[in-house]
CSV table of C-alpha atoms in Angstrom, one decimal:
chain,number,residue,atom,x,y,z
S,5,UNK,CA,-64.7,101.7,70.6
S,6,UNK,CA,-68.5,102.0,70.1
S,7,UNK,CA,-69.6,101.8,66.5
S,8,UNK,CA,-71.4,104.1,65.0
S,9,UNK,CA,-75.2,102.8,64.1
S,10,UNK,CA,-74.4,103.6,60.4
S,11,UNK,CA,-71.3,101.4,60.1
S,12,UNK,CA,-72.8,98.7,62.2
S,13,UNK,CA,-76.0,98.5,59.6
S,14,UNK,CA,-73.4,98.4,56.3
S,15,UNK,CA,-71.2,96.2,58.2
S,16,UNK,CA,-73.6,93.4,59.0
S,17,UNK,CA,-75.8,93.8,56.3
S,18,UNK,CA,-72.6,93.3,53.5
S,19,UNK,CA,-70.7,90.2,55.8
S,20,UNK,CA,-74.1,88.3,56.9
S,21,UNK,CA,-75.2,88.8,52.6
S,22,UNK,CA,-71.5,88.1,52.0
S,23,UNK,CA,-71.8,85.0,53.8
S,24,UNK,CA,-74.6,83.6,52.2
S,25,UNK,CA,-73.6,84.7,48.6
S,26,UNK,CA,-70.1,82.9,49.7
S,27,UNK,CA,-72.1,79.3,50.9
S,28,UNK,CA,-74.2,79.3,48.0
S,29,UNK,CA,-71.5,79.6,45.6
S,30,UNK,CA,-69.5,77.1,47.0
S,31,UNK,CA,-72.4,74.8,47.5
S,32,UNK,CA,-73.2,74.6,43.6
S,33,UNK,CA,-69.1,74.4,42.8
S,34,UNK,CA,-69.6,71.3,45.1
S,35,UNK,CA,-72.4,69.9,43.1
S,36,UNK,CA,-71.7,71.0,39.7
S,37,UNK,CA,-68.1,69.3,40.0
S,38,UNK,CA,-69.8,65.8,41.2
S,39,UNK,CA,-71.8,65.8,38.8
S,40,UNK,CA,-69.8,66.7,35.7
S,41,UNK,CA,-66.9,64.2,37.4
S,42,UNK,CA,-69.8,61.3,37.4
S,43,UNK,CA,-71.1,61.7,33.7
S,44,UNK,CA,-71.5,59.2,31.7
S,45,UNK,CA,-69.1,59.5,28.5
S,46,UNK,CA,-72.2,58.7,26.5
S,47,UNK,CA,-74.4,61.3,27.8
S,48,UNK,CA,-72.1,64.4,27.2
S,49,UNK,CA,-74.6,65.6,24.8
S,50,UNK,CA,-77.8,65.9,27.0
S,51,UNK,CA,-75.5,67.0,30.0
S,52,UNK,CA,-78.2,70.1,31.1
S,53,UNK,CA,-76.9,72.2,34.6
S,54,UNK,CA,-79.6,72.6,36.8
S,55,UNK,CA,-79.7,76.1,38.3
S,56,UNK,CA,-80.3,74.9,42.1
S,57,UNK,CA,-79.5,71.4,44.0
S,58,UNK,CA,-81.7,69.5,46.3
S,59,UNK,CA,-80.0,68.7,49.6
S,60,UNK,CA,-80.0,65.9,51.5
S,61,UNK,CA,-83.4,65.2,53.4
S,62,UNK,CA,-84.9,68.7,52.9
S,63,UNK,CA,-84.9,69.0,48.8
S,64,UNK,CA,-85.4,72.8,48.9
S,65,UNK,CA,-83.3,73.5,51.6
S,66,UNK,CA,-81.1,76.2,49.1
S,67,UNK,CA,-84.3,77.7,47.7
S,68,UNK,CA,-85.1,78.1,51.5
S,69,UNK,CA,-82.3,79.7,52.6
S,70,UNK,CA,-82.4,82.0,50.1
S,71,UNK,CA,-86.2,82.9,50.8
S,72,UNK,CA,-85.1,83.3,54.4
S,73,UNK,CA,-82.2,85.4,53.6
S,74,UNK,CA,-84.7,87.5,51.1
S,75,UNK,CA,-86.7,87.7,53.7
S,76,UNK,CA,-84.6,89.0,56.4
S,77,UNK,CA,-82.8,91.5,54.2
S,78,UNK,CA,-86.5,93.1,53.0
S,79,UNK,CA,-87.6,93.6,56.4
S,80,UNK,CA,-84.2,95.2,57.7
S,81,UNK,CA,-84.2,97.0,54.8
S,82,UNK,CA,-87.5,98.5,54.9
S,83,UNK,CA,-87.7,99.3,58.2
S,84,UNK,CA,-84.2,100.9,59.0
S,85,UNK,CA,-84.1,103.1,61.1
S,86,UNK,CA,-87.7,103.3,61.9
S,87,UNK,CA,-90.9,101.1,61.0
S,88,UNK,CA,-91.9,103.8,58.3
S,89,UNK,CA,-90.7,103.4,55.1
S,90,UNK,CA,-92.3,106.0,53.6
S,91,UNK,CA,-93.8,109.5,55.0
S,92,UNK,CA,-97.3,110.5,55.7
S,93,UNK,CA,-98.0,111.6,51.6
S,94,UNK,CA,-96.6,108.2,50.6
S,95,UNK,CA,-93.1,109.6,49.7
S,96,UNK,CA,-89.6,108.5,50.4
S,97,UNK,CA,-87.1,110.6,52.6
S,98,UNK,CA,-83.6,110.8,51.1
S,99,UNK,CA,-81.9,109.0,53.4
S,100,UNK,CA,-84.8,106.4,52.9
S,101,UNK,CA,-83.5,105.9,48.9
S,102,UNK,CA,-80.9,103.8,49.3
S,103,UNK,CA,-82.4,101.0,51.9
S,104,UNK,CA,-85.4,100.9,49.2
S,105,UNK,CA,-82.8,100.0,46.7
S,106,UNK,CA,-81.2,97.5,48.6
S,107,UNK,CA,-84.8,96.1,49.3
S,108,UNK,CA,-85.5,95.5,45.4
S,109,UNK,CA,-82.4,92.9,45.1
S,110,UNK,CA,-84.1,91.3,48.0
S,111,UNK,CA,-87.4,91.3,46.7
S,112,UNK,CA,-85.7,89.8,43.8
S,113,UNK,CA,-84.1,86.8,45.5
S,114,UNK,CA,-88.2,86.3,46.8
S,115,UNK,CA,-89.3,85.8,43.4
S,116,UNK,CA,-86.7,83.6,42.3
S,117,UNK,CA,-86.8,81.3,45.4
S,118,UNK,CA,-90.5,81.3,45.2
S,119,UNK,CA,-90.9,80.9,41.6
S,120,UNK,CA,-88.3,78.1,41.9
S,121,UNK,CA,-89.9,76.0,44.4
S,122,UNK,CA,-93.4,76.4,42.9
S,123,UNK,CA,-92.6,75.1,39.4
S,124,UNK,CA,-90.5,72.0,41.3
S,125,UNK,CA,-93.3,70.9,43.1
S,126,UNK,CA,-95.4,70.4,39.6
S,127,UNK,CA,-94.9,67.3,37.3
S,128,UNK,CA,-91.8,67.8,34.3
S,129,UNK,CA,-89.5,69.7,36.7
S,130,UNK,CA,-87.2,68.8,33.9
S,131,UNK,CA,-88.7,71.1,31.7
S,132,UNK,CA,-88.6,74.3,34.3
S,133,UNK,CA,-85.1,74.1,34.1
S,134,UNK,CA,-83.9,77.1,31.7
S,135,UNK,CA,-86.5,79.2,33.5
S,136,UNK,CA,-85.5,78.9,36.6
S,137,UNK,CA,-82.0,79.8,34.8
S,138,UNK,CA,-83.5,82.9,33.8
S,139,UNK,CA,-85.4,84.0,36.8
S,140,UNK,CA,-81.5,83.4,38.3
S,141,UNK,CA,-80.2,85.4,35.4
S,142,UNK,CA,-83.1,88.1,36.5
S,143,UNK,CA,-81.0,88.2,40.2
S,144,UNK,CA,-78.3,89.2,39.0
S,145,UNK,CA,-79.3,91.5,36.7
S,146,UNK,CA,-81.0,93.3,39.3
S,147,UNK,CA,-77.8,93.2,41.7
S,148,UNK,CA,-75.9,95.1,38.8
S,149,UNK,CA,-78.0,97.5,38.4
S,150,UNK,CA,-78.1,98.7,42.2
S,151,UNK,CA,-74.6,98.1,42.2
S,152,UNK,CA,-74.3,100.3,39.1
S,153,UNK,CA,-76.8,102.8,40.9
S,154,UNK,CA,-74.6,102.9,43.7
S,155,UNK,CA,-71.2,103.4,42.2
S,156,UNK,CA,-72.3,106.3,40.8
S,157,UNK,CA,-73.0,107.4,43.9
S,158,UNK,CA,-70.1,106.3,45.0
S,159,UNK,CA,-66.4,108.1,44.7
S,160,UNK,CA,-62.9,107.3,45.7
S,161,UNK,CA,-62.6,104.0,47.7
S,162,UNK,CA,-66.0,103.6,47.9
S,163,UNK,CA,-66.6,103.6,44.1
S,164,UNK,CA,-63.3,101.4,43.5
S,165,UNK,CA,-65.2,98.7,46.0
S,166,UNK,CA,-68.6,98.6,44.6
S,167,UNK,CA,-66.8,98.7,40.7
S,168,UNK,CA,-65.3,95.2,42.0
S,169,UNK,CA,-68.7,94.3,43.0
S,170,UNK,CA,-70.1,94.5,39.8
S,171,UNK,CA,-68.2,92.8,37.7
S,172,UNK,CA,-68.6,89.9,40.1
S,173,UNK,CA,-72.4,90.5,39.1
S,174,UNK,CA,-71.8,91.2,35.5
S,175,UNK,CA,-69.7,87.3,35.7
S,176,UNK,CA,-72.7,85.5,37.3
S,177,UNK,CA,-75.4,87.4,35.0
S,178,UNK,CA,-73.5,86.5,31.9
S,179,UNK,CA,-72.7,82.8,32.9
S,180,UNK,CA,-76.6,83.0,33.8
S,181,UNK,CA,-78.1,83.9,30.5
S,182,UNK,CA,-75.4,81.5,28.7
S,183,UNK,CA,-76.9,78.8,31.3
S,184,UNK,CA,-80.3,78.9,30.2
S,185,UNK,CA,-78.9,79.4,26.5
S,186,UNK,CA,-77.9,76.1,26.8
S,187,UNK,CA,-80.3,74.3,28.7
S,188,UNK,CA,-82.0,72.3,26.0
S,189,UNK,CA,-78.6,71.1,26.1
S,190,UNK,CA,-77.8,73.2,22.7
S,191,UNK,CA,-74.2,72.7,24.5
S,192,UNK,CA,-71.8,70.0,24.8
S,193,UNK,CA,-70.7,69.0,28.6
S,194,UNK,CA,-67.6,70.4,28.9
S,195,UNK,CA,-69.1,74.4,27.8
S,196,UNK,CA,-71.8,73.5,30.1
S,197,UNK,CA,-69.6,72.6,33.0
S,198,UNK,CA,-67.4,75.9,32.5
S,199,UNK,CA,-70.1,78.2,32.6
S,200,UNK,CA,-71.7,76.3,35.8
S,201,UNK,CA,-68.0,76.4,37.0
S,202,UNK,CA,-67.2,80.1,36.3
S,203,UNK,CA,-70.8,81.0,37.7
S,204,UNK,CA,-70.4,79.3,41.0
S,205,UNK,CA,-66.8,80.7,41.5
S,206,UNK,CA,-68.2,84.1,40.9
S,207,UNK,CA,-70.9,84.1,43.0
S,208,UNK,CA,-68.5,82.8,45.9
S,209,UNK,CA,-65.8,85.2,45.3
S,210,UNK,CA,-69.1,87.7,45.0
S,211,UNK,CA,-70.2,86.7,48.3
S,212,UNK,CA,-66.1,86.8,49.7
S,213,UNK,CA,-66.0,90.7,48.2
S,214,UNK,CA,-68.9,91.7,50.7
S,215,UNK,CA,-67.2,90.4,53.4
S,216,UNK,CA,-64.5,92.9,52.4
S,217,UNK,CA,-66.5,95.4,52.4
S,218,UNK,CA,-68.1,94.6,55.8
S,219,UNK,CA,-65.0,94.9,57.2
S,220,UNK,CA,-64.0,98.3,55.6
S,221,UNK,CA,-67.0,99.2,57.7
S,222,UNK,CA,-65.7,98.1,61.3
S,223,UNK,CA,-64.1,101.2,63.1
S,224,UNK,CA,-59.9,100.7,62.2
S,225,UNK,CA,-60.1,98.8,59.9
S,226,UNK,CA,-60.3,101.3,57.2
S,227,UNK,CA,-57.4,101.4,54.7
S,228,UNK,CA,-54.8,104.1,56.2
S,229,UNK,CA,-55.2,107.7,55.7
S,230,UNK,CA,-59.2,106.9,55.6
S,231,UNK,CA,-61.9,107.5,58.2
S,232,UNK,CA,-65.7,107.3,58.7
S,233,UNK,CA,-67.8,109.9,58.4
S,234,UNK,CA,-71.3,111.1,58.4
S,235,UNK,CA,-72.6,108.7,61.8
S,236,UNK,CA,-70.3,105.3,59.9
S,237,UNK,CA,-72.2,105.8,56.7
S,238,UNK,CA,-69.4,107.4,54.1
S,239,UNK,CA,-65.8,106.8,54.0
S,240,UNK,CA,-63.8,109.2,53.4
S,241,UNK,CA,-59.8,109.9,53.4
S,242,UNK,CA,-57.3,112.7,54.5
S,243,UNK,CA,-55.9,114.4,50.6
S,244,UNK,CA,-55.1,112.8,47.4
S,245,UNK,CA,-51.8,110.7,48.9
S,246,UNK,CA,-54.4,108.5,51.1
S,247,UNK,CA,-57.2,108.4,48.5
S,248,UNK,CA,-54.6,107.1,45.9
S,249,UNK,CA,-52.9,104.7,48.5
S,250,UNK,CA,-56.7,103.0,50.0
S,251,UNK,CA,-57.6,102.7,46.3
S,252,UNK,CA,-54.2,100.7,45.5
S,253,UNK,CA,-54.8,98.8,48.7
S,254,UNK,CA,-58.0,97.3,47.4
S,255,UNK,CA,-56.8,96.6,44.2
S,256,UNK,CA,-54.5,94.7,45.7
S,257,UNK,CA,-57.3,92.8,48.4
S,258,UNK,CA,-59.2,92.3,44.5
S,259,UNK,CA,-56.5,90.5,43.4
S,260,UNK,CA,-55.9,88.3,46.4
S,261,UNK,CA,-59.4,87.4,47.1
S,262,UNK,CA,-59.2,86.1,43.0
S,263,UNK,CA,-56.4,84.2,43.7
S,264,UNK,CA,-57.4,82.6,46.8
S,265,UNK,CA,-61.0,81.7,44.9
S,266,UNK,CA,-59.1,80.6,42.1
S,267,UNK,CA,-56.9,78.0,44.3
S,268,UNK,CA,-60.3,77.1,46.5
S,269,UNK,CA,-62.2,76.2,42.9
S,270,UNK,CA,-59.0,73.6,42.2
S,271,UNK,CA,-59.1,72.9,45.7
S,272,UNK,CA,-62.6,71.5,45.6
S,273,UNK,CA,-62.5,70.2,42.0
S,274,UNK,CA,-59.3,67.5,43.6
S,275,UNK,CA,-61.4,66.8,46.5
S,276,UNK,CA,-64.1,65.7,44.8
S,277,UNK,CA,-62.4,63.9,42.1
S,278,UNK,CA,-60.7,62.0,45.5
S,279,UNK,CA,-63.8,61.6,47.0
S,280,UNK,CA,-65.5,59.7,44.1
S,281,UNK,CA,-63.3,57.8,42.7
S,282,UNK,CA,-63.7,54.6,40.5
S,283,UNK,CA,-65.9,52.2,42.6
S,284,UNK,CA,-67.3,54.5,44.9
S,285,UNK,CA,-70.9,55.6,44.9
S,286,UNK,CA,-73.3,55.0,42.2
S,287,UNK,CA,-75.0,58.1,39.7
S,288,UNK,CA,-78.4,57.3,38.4
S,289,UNK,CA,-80.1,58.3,35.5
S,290,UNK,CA,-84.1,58.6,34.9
S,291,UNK,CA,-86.1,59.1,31.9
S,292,UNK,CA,-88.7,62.1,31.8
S,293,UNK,CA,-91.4,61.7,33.3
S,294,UNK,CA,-93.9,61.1,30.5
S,295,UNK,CA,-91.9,58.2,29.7
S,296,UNK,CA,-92.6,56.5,32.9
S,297,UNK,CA,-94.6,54.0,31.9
S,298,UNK,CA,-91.6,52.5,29.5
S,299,UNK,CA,-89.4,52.3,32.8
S,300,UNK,CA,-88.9,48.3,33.0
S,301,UNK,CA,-87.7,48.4,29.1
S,302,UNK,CA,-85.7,51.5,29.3
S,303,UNK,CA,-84.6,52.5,32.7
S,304,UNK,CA,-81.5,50.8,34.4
S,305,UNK,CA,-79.1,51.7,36.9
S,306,UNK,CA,-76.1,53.1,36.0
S,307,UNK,CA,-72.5,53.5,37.6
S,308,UNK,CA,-70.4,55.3,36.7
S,309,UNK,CA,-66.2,54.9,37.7
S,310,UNK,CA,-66.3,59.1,38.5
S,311,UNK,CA,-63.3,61.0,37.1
S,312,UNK,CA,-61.9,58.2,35.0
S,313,UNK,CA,-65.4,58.6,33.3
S,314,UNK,CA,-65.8,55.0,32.9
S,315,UNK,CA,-69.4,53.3,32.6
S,316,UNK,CA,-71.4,50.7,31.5
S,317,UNK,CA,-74.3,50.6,29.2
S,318,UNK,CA,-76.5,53.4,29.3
S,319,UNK,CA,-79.1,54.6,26.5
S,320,UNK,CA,-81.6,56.7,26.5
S,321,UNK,CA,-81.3,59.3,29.3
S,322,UNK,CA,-82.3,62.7,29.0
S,323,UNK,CA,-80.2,64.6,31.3
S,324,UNK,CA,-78.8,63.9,34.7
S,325,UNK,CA,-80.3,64.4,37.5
S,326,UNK,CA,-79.1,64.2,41.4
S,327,UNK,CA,-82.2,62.7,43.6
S,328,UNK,CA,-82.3,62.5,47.8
């Protein structure tokens, strides 16, 4: 069965963002985790979570994925349909309206990617922290607003599924702004580490709850009683019986999807408490960079035994930082 072009453009366009939202998320529960699980007992007071993580051999290899992904859902969105956004007076058809406010959250992601790797490749990165928290917090403000924008738009199953999708939004925008609250480390470690946790489960299970509703989109897979309509674009159902059934149906695919996140953030937090246990690897600490010049008096290795949270001596460090 052919799909029509409307479904295939909501389908691929909320399962491939779905899938990056999902990777992402998972990605800083990963890193968050290792490095709560490898701090230093001492240092629980200048514990600060960074609001991105450099990977191994390409440091902005996040921030570019994201600028990729922002990229790629700009263009799409723009030129859906056909290469004119916008007709001959400068205005914006109707149908035009609601690829233009996809393309904001987009243009969003652009800045924050941008902004993000401009102010790391300047000297006291450390200090750039809570503002890159912010511009993050900026993201996600901007996602709940479209998503607000469209769920008034939006009724029956349609509105139920997009509701779900902001409070996802309104979780990682709250955990966001509480981020860079406390990133002069005005909180102790363990507040720190549950917003970072929370925040990176939510963006996950944000990124999971797109993939549901890519699939909503693909022809039969539509809750029973419900069809597509208007070339794949609307969904709509057959009388109050199937409305009131599809909406139950996705309350209960809400509540599954936040248990299965829920068991996949416990999930990870074992593994990585497994995979560094005491003796394994070694966490170091630096000062800030102004302090440089004081390295051979002040600076010293440090390991840590992870989980157990037992260390040696270690003064004087600022916050922790993961370098590749």
């Amino acid at each position: 069965m052919m799909m029509p072009s409307g479904a295939i453009d909501k389908s691929i366009s909320h399962i491939l963002g779905g899938l990056m939202f999902s990777g992402l998320g998972l990605w800083h529960l990963f890193n968050h985790i290792r490095l709560f699980v490898s701090l230093p007992s001492t240092s629980s007071s200048s514990y600060v979570a960074p609001a991105w993580f450099p990977a191994p051999r390409v440091r902005h290899l996040e921030l570019i994925v994201m600028l990729a992904g922002g990229v790629y859902g700009f263009a799409t969105q723009m030129l859906a349909y056909s290469p004119m956004p916008f007709n001959a007076d400068g205005s914006i058809p109707p149908e035009r309206l609601p690829n233009h406010e996809h393309a904001i959250m987009y243009a969003s992601l652009l800045v924050y990617a941008g902004s993000a790797i401009y102010l790391d490749r300047h000297r006291h990165r450390h200090r750039h922290t809570t503002l890159c928290m912010l511009l993050l917090a900026a993201v996600f403000a901007q996602e709940l607003f479209v998503f607000h924008v469209h769920s008034t738009d939006h009724a029956g199953v349609e509105g139920r599924l997009h509701w779900f999708l902001q409070a996802a939004a309104a979780t990682c925008l709250s955990t966001a702004l509480l981020g860079a609250a406390g990133g002069g480390g005005g909180l102790p470690a363990e507040v720190q580490f549950a917003v970072s946790l929370v925040r990176s489960a939510s963006l996950a299970f944000q990124g999971l709850w797109g993939v549901v509703i890519g699939v909503v989109w693909i022809p039969g897979m539509a809750p029973k009683g419900c069809f597509l309509d208007d070339g794949g674009v609307n969904l709509r159902c057959h009388g109050e019986d199937s409305l009131h059934h599809a909406v139950a149906v996705v309350n209960l695919q809400f509540g599954w999807c936040f248990v299965l996140v829920t068991v996949l953030v416990l999930g990870v937090y074992v593994y990585v408490c497994k995979m560094y246990t005491a003796g394994d690897g070694e966490v170091y600490g630096r000062l800030p960079e102004e302090e440089a010049g004081d390295e051979d008096d002040h600076h010293h290795d440090m390991k840590t035994r992870n989980c157990k949270l037992a260390v040696h001596d270690v003064h004087e460090f600022m916050s922790m930082e993961i370098d590749v």
